[in-house]
Amino acid sequence: MKFRFLLWMLGRLMAKASRDNAEFQKQLAGKDLVFQLHTLDGKIARHFIVRDQRVVSKRGAASAPAFAIGFKDGAYGFATMSAKNKQLAFMQGIQNKDIQIQGNPALVIWFQGLTKHLVPKKKATEKKAA
């Protein structure tokens, strides 16, 4: 359930960023594709449509995604996508075959770069004069 919610939230965040975030929109420039995140058993799947510098997500599997990232199960997908060091978690998952990538691996790297624009920027804390 957490993984399903995480994928839904990811879709909402990307849709908002595609409307409001100039850096995110720049990453979408020239892209017209569908990609998918799912569990390997097929029980959980969500696909994301990138077109005209906008992102829309829909539940279920896509018919022919440009790339797909499959996680061994929902709990593992949630743990990986919410890990502190996501890059390390993805690399370990791929090595252990707990994560499978279908399609164009260069687009997976593009997607991982895209997600860094979804993290809210931390405000610089002002130091108080002592």
mmCIF file of N, CA, C and O in Angstrom, residues 18 28 30-34 48-56:
data_model
loop_
_atom_site.group_PDB
_atom_site.id
_atom_site.type_symbol
_atom_site.label_atom_id
_atom_site.label_comp_id
_atom_site.label_asym_id
_atom_site.label_seq_id
_atom_site.Cartn_x
_atom_site.Cartn_y
_atom_site.Cartn_z
ATOM 1 N N SER A 18 6.033 20.005 -13.298
ATOM 2 C CA SER A 18 6.023 20.269 -14.741
ATOM 3 C C SER A 18 5.265 21.556 -15.061
ATOM 4 O O SER A 18 5.457 22.142 -16.122
ATOM 5 N N LEU A 28 12.437 18.273 -19.125
ATOM 6 C CA LEU A 28 11.400 17.636 -19.932
ATOM 7 C C LEU A 28 11.450 18.059 -21.402
ATOM 8 O O LEU A 28 10.816 17.426 -22.243
ATOM 9 N N GLY A 30 11.887 18.459 -25.117
ATOM 10 C CA GLY A 30 12.195 17.511 -26.185
ATOM 11 C C GLY A 30 11.845 16.059 -25.882
ATOM 12 O O GLY A 30 12.087 15.182 -26.691
ATOM 13 N N LYS A 31 11.285 15.790 -24.708
ATOM 14 C CA LYS A 31 10.930 14.419 -24.345
ATOM 15 C C LYS A 31 9.451 14.179 -24.651
ATOM 16 O O LYS A 31 8.594 14.986 -24.337
ATOM 17 N N ASP A 32 9.182 13.056 -25.291
ATOM 18 C CA ASP A 32 7.821 12.613 -25.572
ATOM 19 C C ASP A 32 7.835 11.103 -25.387
ATOM 20 O O ASP A 32 8.213 10.368 -26.294
ATOM 21 N N LEU A 33 7.502 10.646 -24.174
ATOM 22 C CA LEU A 33 7.651 9.230 -23.863
ATOM 23 C C LEU A 33 6.727 8.808 -22.728
ATOM 24 O O LEU A 33 6.131 9.646 -22.057
ATOM 25 N N VAL A 34 6.659 7.522 -22.548
ATOM 26 C CA VAL A 34 5.928 6.922 -21.431
ATOM 27 C C VAL A 34 6.914 6.022 -20.691
ATOM 28 O O VAL A 34 7.674 5.288 -21.320
ATOM 29 N N PHE A 48 3.799 6.880 -16.399
ATOM 30 C CA PHE A 48 3.928 8.328 -16.439
ATOM 31 C C PHE A 48 4.097 8.743 -17.894
ATOM 32 O O PHE A 48 4.939 8.188 -18.608
ATOM 33 N N ILE A 49 3.301 9.708 -18.310
ATOM 34 C CA ILE A 49 3.314 10.172 -19.698
ATOM 35 C C ILE A 49 3.963 11.552 -19.731
ATOM 36 O O ILE A 49 3.496 12.471 -19.050
ATOM 37 N N VAL A 50 5.044 11.671 -20.481
ATOM 38 C CA VAL A 50 5.756 12.945 -20.636
ATOM 39 C C VAL A 50 5.473 13.441 -22.050
ATOM 40 O O VAL A 50 5.807 12.772 -23.028
ATOM 41 N N ARG A 51 4.841 14.608 -22.129
ATOM 42 C CA ARG A 51 4.511 15.181 -23.442
ATOM 43 C C ARG A 51 4.344 16.696 -23.277
ATOM 44 O O ARG A 51 3.712 17.145 -22.321
ATOM 45 N N ASP A 52 4.902 17.460 -24.191
ATOM 46 C CA ASP A 52 4.770 18.922 -24.181
ATOM 47 C C ASP A 52 5.201 19.536 -22.844
ATOM 48 O O ASP A 52 4.526 20.408 -22.304
ATOM 49 N N GLN A 53 6.302 19.060 -22.304
ATOM 50 C CA GLN A 53 6.877 19.524 -21.039
ATOM 51 C C GLN A 53 5.909 19.401 -19.865
ATOM 52 O O GLN A 53 5.960 20.181 -18.916
ATOM 53 N N ARG A 54 5.058 18.406 -19.911
ATOM 54 C CA ARG A 54 4.137 18.112 -18.821
ATOM 55 C C ARG A 54 4.223 16.629 -18.493
ATOM 56 O O ARG A 54 4.566 15.812 -19.342
ATOM 57 N N VAL A 55 3.878 16.291 -17.253
ATOM 58 C CA VAL A 55 3.865 14.899 -16.824
ATOM 59 C C VAL A 55 2.474 14.573 -16.288
ATOM 60 O O VAL A 55 1.917 15.328 -15.488
ATOM 61 N N VAL A 56 1.933 13.467 -16.743
ATOM 62 C CA VAL A 56 0.655 12.948 -16.266
ATOM 63 C C VAL A 56 0.904 11.507 -15.855
ATOM 64 O O VAL A 56 1.635 10.794 -16.537
#
